[in-house]
mmCIF file with all atom_site columns, C-alpha atoms in Angstrom:
data_model
loop_
_atom_site.group_PDB
_atom_site.id
_atom_site.type_symbol
_atom_site.label_atom_id
_atom_site.label_alt_id
_atom_site.label_comp_id
_atom_site.label_asym_id
_atom_site.label_entity_id
_atom_site.label_seq_id
_atom_site.pdbx_PDB_ins_code
_atom_site.Cartn_x
_atom_site.Cartn_y
_atom_site.Cartn_z
_atom_site.occupancy
_atom_site.B_iso_or_equiv
_atom_site.pdbx_formal_charge
_atom_site.auth_seq_id
_atom_site.auth_comp_id
_atom_site.auth_asym_id
_atom_site.auth_atom_id
_atom_site.pdbx_PDB_model_num
ATOM 1   C CA . MET A 1 1   ? 103.961 -71.128 142.933 1.00 76.00 ? 167 MET A CA 1
ATOM 2   C CA . ASN A 1 2   ? 100.212 -71.318 141.416 1.00 82.00 ? 168 ASN A CA 1
ATOM 3   C CA . LYS A 1 3   ? 97.701  -69.190 142.777 1.00 81.00 ? 169 LYS A CA 1
ATOM 4   C CA . LYS A 1 4   ? 96.516  -72.310 145.491 1.00 87.00 ? 170 LYS A CA 1
ATOM 5   C CA . GLU A 1 5   ? 99.606  -72.636 146.478 1.00 89.00 ? 171 GLU A CA 1
ATOM 6   C CA . ARG A 1 6   ? 100.212 -69.147 147.166 1.00 86.00 ? 172 ARG A CA 1
ATOM 7   C CA . VAL A 1 7   ? 97.350  -68.489 149.243 1.00 87.00 ? 173 VAL A CA 1
ATOM 8   C CA . GLU A 1 8   ? 97.745  -72.037 151.061 1.00 91.00 ? 174 GLU A CA 1
ATOM 9   C CA . ARG A 1 9   ? 100.957 -69.985 152.439 1.00 90.00 ? 175 ARG A CA 1
ATOM 10  C CA . ALA A 1 10  ? 99.552  -67.100 153.080 1.00 86.00 ? 176 ALA A CA 1
ATOM 11  C CA . GLU A 1 11  ? 96.690  -68.690 155.240 1.00 87.00 ? 177 GLU A CA 1
ATOM 12  C CA . ARG A 1 12  ? 99.406  -70.019 157.259 1.00 88.00 ? 178 ARG A CA 1
ATOM 13  C CA . ALA A 1 13  ? 101.411 -66.784 157.856 1.00 85.00 ? 179 ALA A CA 1
ATOM 14  C CA . LYS A 1 14  ? 98.852  -65.266 158.777 1.00 82.00 ? 180 LYS A CA 1
ATOM 15  C CA . GLY A 1 15  ? 99.890  -66.777 162.575 1.00 80.00 ? 181 GLY A CA 1
ATOM 16  C CA . LYS A 1 16  ? 103.484 -66.536 162.549 1.00 84.00 ? 182 LYS A CA 1
ATOM 17  C CA . LYS A 1 17  ? 105.365 -63.935 164.405 1.00 86.00 ? 183 LYS A CA 1
ATOM 18  C CA . ALA A 1 18  ? 106.878 -61.018 163.291 1.00 85.00 ? 184 ALA A CA 1
ATOM 19  C CA . ALA A 1 19  ? 111.377 -61.411 162.905 1.00 88.00 ? 185 ALA A CA 1
ATOM 20  C CA . LEU A 1 20  ? 111.379 -57.774 163.158 1.00 89.00 ? 186 LEU A CA 1
ATOM 21  C CA . GLY A 1 21  ? 109.195 -55.135 164.918 1.00 88.00 ? 187 GLY A CA 1
ATOM 22  C CA . GLU A 1 22  ? 105.667 -55.986 166.624 1.00 89.00 ? 188 GLU A CA 1
ATOM 23  C CA . ASP A 1 23  ? 102.984 -58.591 165.546 1.00 86.00 ? 189 ASP A CA 1
ATOM 24  C CA . ILE A 1 24  ? 99.969  -57.269 164.185 1.00 83.00 ? 190 ILE A CA 1
ATOM 25  C CA . ALA A 1 25  ? 96.251  -58.736 164.133 1.00 82.00 ? 191 ALA A CA 1
ATOM 26  C CA . ILE A 1 26  ? 95.649  -59.076 160.467 1.00 80.00 ? 192 ILE A CA 1
ATOM 27  C CA . GLU A 1 27  ? 91.970  -59.659 161.389 1.00 80.00 ? 193 GLU A CA 1
ATOM 28  C CA . ASN A 1 28  ? 91.731  -55.751 161.933 1.00 82.00 ? 194 ASN A CA 1
ATOM 29  C CA . PHE A 1 29  ? 92.449  -55.171 158.631 1.00 76.00 ? 195 PHE A CA 1
ATOM 30  C CA . THR A 1 30  ? 89.498  -55.548 155.697 1.00 72.00 ? 196 THR A CA 1
ATOM 31  C CA . ALA A 1 31  ? 89.685  -56.460 152.092 1.00 67.00 ? 197 ALA A CA 1
ATOM 32  C CA . GLY A 1 32  ? 90.220  -53.921 149.967 1.00 58.00 ? 198 GLY A CA 1
ATOM 33  C CA . LYS A 1 33  ? 86.689  -54.232 147.981 1.00 61.00 ? 199 LYS A CA 1
ATOM 34  C CA . GLU A 1 34  ? 85.235  -52.150 151.277 1.00 62.00 ? 200 GLU A CA 1
ATOM 35  C CA . HIS A 1 35  ? 87.208  -48.927 150.893 1.00 68.00 ? 201 HIS A CA 1
ATOM 36  C CA . GLU A 1 36  ? 86.776  -45.903 148.824 1.00 76.00 ? 202 GLU A CA 1
ATOM 37  C CA . GLU A 1 37  ? 88.147  -45.989 145.180 1.00 83.00 ? 203 GLU A CA 1
ATOM 38  C CA . HIS A 1 38  ? 90.589  -43.083 144.545 1.00 86.00 ? 204 HIS A CA 1
ATOM 39  C CA . GLU A 1 39  ? 90.464  -41.370 140.743 1.00 89.00 ? 205 GLU A CA 1
ATOM 40  C CA . PRO A 1 40  ? 93.321  -42.051 139.102 1.00 92.00 ? 206 PRO A CA 1
ATOM 41  C CA . LEU A 1 41  ? 96.056  -39.026 138.465 1.00 91.00 ? 207 LEU A CA 1
ATOM 42  C CA . ASN A 1 42  ? 97.490  -38.076 135.078 1.00 92.00 ? 208 ASN A CA 1
ATOM 43  C CA . SER A 1 43  ? 100.733 -37.045 136.698 1.00 91.00 ? 209 SER A CA 1
ATOM 44  C CA . LEU A 1 44  ? 102.046 -37.258 140.140 1.00 90.00 ? 210 LEU A CA 1
ATOM 45  C CA . ASP A 1 45  ? 101.732 -33.629 140.245 1.00 88.00 ? 211 ASP A CA 1
ATOM 46  C CA . GLU A 1 46  ? 97.928  -33.698 140.781 1.00 88.00 ? 212 GLU A CA 1
ATOM 47  C CA . PHE A 1 47  ? 98.375  -35.351 144.228 1.00 85.00 ? 213 PHE A CA 1
ATOM 48  C CA . PRO A 1 48  ? 97.186  -32.996 146.933 1.00 86.00 ? 214 PRO A CA 1
ATOM 49  C CA . GLU A 1 49  ? 99.681  -30.484 147.888 1.00 87.00 ? 215 GLU A CA 1
ATOM 50  C CA . LYS A 1 50  ? 99.311  -31.393 151.083 1.00 90.00 ? 216 LYS A CA 1
ATOM 51  C CA . TYR A 1 51  ? 100.860 -34.479 150.509 1.00 88.00 ? 217 TYR A CA 1
ATOM 52  C CA . GLN A 1 52  ? 103.746 -33.813 148.068 1.00 89.00 ? 218 GLN A CA 1
ATOM 53  C CA . GLN A 1 53  ? 106.393 -33.518 150.796 1.00 92.00 ? 219 GLN A CA 1
ATOM 54  C CA . ASP A 1 54  ? 105.075 -37.066 152.028 1.00 92.00 ? 220 ASP A CA 1
ATOM 55  C CA . LEU A 1 55  ? 105.678 -38.602 147.960 1.00 90.00 ? 221 LEU A CA 1
ATOM 56  C CA . LEU A 1 56  ? 109.122 -36.876 148.465 1.00 91.00 ? 222 LEU A CA 1
ATOM 57  C CA . ASN A 1 57  ? 109.440 -38.526 152.039 1.00 94.00 ? 223 ASN A CA 1
ATOM 58  C CA . ALA A 1 58  ? 108.561 -41.646 150.740 1.00 91.00 ? 224 ALA A CA 1
ATOM 59  C CA . GLY A 1 59  ? 111.127 -41.656 147.177 1.00 89.00 ? 225 GLY A CA 1
ATOM 60  C CA . ILE A 1 60  ? 108.488 -40.251 144.770 1.00 89.00 ? 226 ILE A CA 1
ATOM 61  C CA . GLU A 1 61  ? 109.187 -37.635 142.835 1.00 89.00 ? 227 GLU A CA 1
ATOM 62  C CA . PRO A 1 62  ? 106.072 -35.883 141.804 1.00 88.00 ? 228 PRO A CA 1
ATOM 63  C CA . SER A 1 63  ? 108.311 -34.008 138.764 1.00 88.00 ? 229 SER A CA 1
ATOM 64  C CA . GLU A 1 64  ? 109.174 -37.567 137.539 1.00 88.00 ? 230 GLU A CA 1
ATOM 65  C CA . LYS A 1 65  ? 112.393 -36.096 136.906 1.00 89.00 ? 231 LYS A CA 1
ATOM 66  C CA . GLY A 1 66  ? 115.132 -38.612 136.539 1.00 88.00 ? 232 GLY A CA 1
ATOM 67  C CA . ARG A 1 67  ? 113.004 -41.762 136.497 1.00 89.00 ? 233 ARG A CA 1
ATOM 68  C CA . SER A 1 68  ? 112.234 -44.861 134.608 1.00 92.00 ? 234 SER A CA 1
ATOM 69  C CA . GLY A 1 69  ? 108.691 -44.979 136.113 1.00 92.00 ? 235 GLY A CA 1
ATOM 70  C CA . SER A 1 70  ? 106.831 -44.160 138.478 1.00 93.00 ? 236 SER A CA 1
ATOM 71  C CA . PHE A 1 71  ? 103.608 -46.039 140.753 1.00 93.00 ? 237 PHE A CA 1
ATOM 72  C CA . LEU A 1 72  ? 101.407 -44.982 143.084 1.00 92.00 ? 238 LEU A CA 1
ATOM 73  C CA . GLN A 1 73  ? 99.037  -47.001 145.419 1.00 90.00 ? 239 GLN A CA 1
ATOM 74  C CA . ARG A 1 74  ? 96.462  -44.651 147.407 1.00 86.00 ? 240 ARG A CA 1
ATOM 75  C CA . ASP A 1 75  ? 94.716  -47.297 149.796 1.00 82.00 ? 241 ASP A CA 1
ATOM 76  C CA . CYS A 1 76  ? 93.180  -50.237 147.449 1.00 82.00 ? 242 CYS A CA 1
ATOM 77  C CA . SER A 1 77  ? 93.538  -48.049 144.632 1.00 88.00 ? 243 SER A CA 1
ATOM 78  C CA . VAL A 1 78  ? 96.400  -47.311 141.549 1.00 92.00 ? 244 VAL A CA 1
ATOM 79  C CA . VAL A 1 79  ? 96.456  -44.058 141.285 1.00 92.00 ? 245 VAL A CA 1
ATOM 80  C CA . PHE A 1 80  ? 99.363  -43.567 139.360 1.00 94.00 ? 246 PHE A CA 1
ATOM 81  C CA . SER A 1 81  ? 101.021 -46.306 136.743 1.00 94.00 ? 247 SER A CA 1
ATOM 82  C CA . ALA A 1 82  ? 103.738 -44.948 134.422 1.00 93.00 ? 248 ALA A CA 1
ATOM 83  C CA . ALA A 1 83  ? 106.990 -46.011 132.374 1.00 93.00 ? 249 ALA A CA 1
ATOM 84  C CA . LYS A 1 84  ? 109.378 -43.837 130.452 1.00 91.00 ? 250 LYS A CA 1
ATOM 85  C CA . PHE A 1 85  ? 111.699 -46.823 129.976 1.00 91.00 ? 251 PHE A CA 1
ATOM 86  C CA . PRO A 1 86  ? 111.074 -48.853 126.624 1.00 93.00 ? 252 PRO A CA 1
ATOM 87  C CA . GLY A 1 87  ? 109.969 -52.198 127.575 1.00 93.00 ? 253 GLY A CA 1
ATOM 88  C CA . LEU A 1 88  ? 109.721 -51.370 130.919 1.00 95.00 ? 254 LEU A CA 1
ATOM 89  C CA . GLU A 1 89  ? 106.017 -52.718 133.176 1.00 95.00 ? 255 GLU A CA 1
ATOM 90  C CA . ILE A 1 90  ? 104.524 -50.654 135.801 1.00 94.00 ? 256 ILE A CA 1
ATOM 91  C CA . LYS A 1 91  ? 101.775 -52.305 137.530 1.00 93.00 ? 257 LYS A CA 1
ATOM 92  C CA . SER A 1 92  ? 99.725  -53.654 140.349 1.00 92.00 ? 258 SER A CA 1
ATOM 93  C CA . THR A 1 93  ? 100.192 -56.869 141.352 1.00 91.00 ? 259 THR A CA 1
ATOM 94  C CA . THR A 1 94  ? 96.783  -58.090 140.434 1.00 89.00 ? 260 THR A CA 1
ATOM 95  C CA . ASP A 1 95  ? 97.093  -56.442 137.232 1.00 92.00 ? 261 ASP A CA 1
ATOM 96  C CA . ALA A 1 96  ? 100.649 -58.155 136.885 1.00 92.00 ? 262 ALA A CA 1
ATOM 97  C CA . LEU A 1 97  ? 99.459  -61.530 137.675 1.00 91.00 ? 263 LEU A CA 1
ATOM 98  C CA . LYS A 1 98  ? 96.301  -61.857 135.479 1.00 93.00 ? 264 LYS A CA 1
ATOM 99  C CA . GLU A 1 99  ? 98.781  -60.701 132.471 1.00 93.00 ? 265 GLU A CA 1
ATOM 100 C CA . HIS A 1 100 ? 101.722 -62.877 133.341 1.00 92.00 ? 266 HIS A CA 1
ATOM 101 C CA . ASP A 1 101 ? 101.057 -66.590 133.908 1.00 88.00 ? 267 ASP A CA 1
ATOM 102 C CA . TRP A 1 102 ? 104.925 -67.484 135.508 1.00 89.00 ? 268 TRP A CA 1
ATOM 103 C CA . LEU A 1 103 ? 104.131 -65.289 137.946 1.00 86.00 ? 269 LEU A CA 1
#
């Protein structure tokens, strides 16, 4: 599926009713460019202390022990991305689409 087809498919899906849970009004959300950019982190340990438990609850291990890689996005900003396994790529969807034409 090329970019044009993906955009057309997304447009058609806007009005689709949710199969599970509540429907959302997509028009209440804004594009990422209007949001504050967050500074990238060198380590997940740098994430504010008050949110460390939230990371754990979401399945993100701040120490990165026992992980092949980690990815953390805050709002529209990728604040942390690290791959520890050779050949593993961890990146935003935007970056992946730019780098891999087969996606």
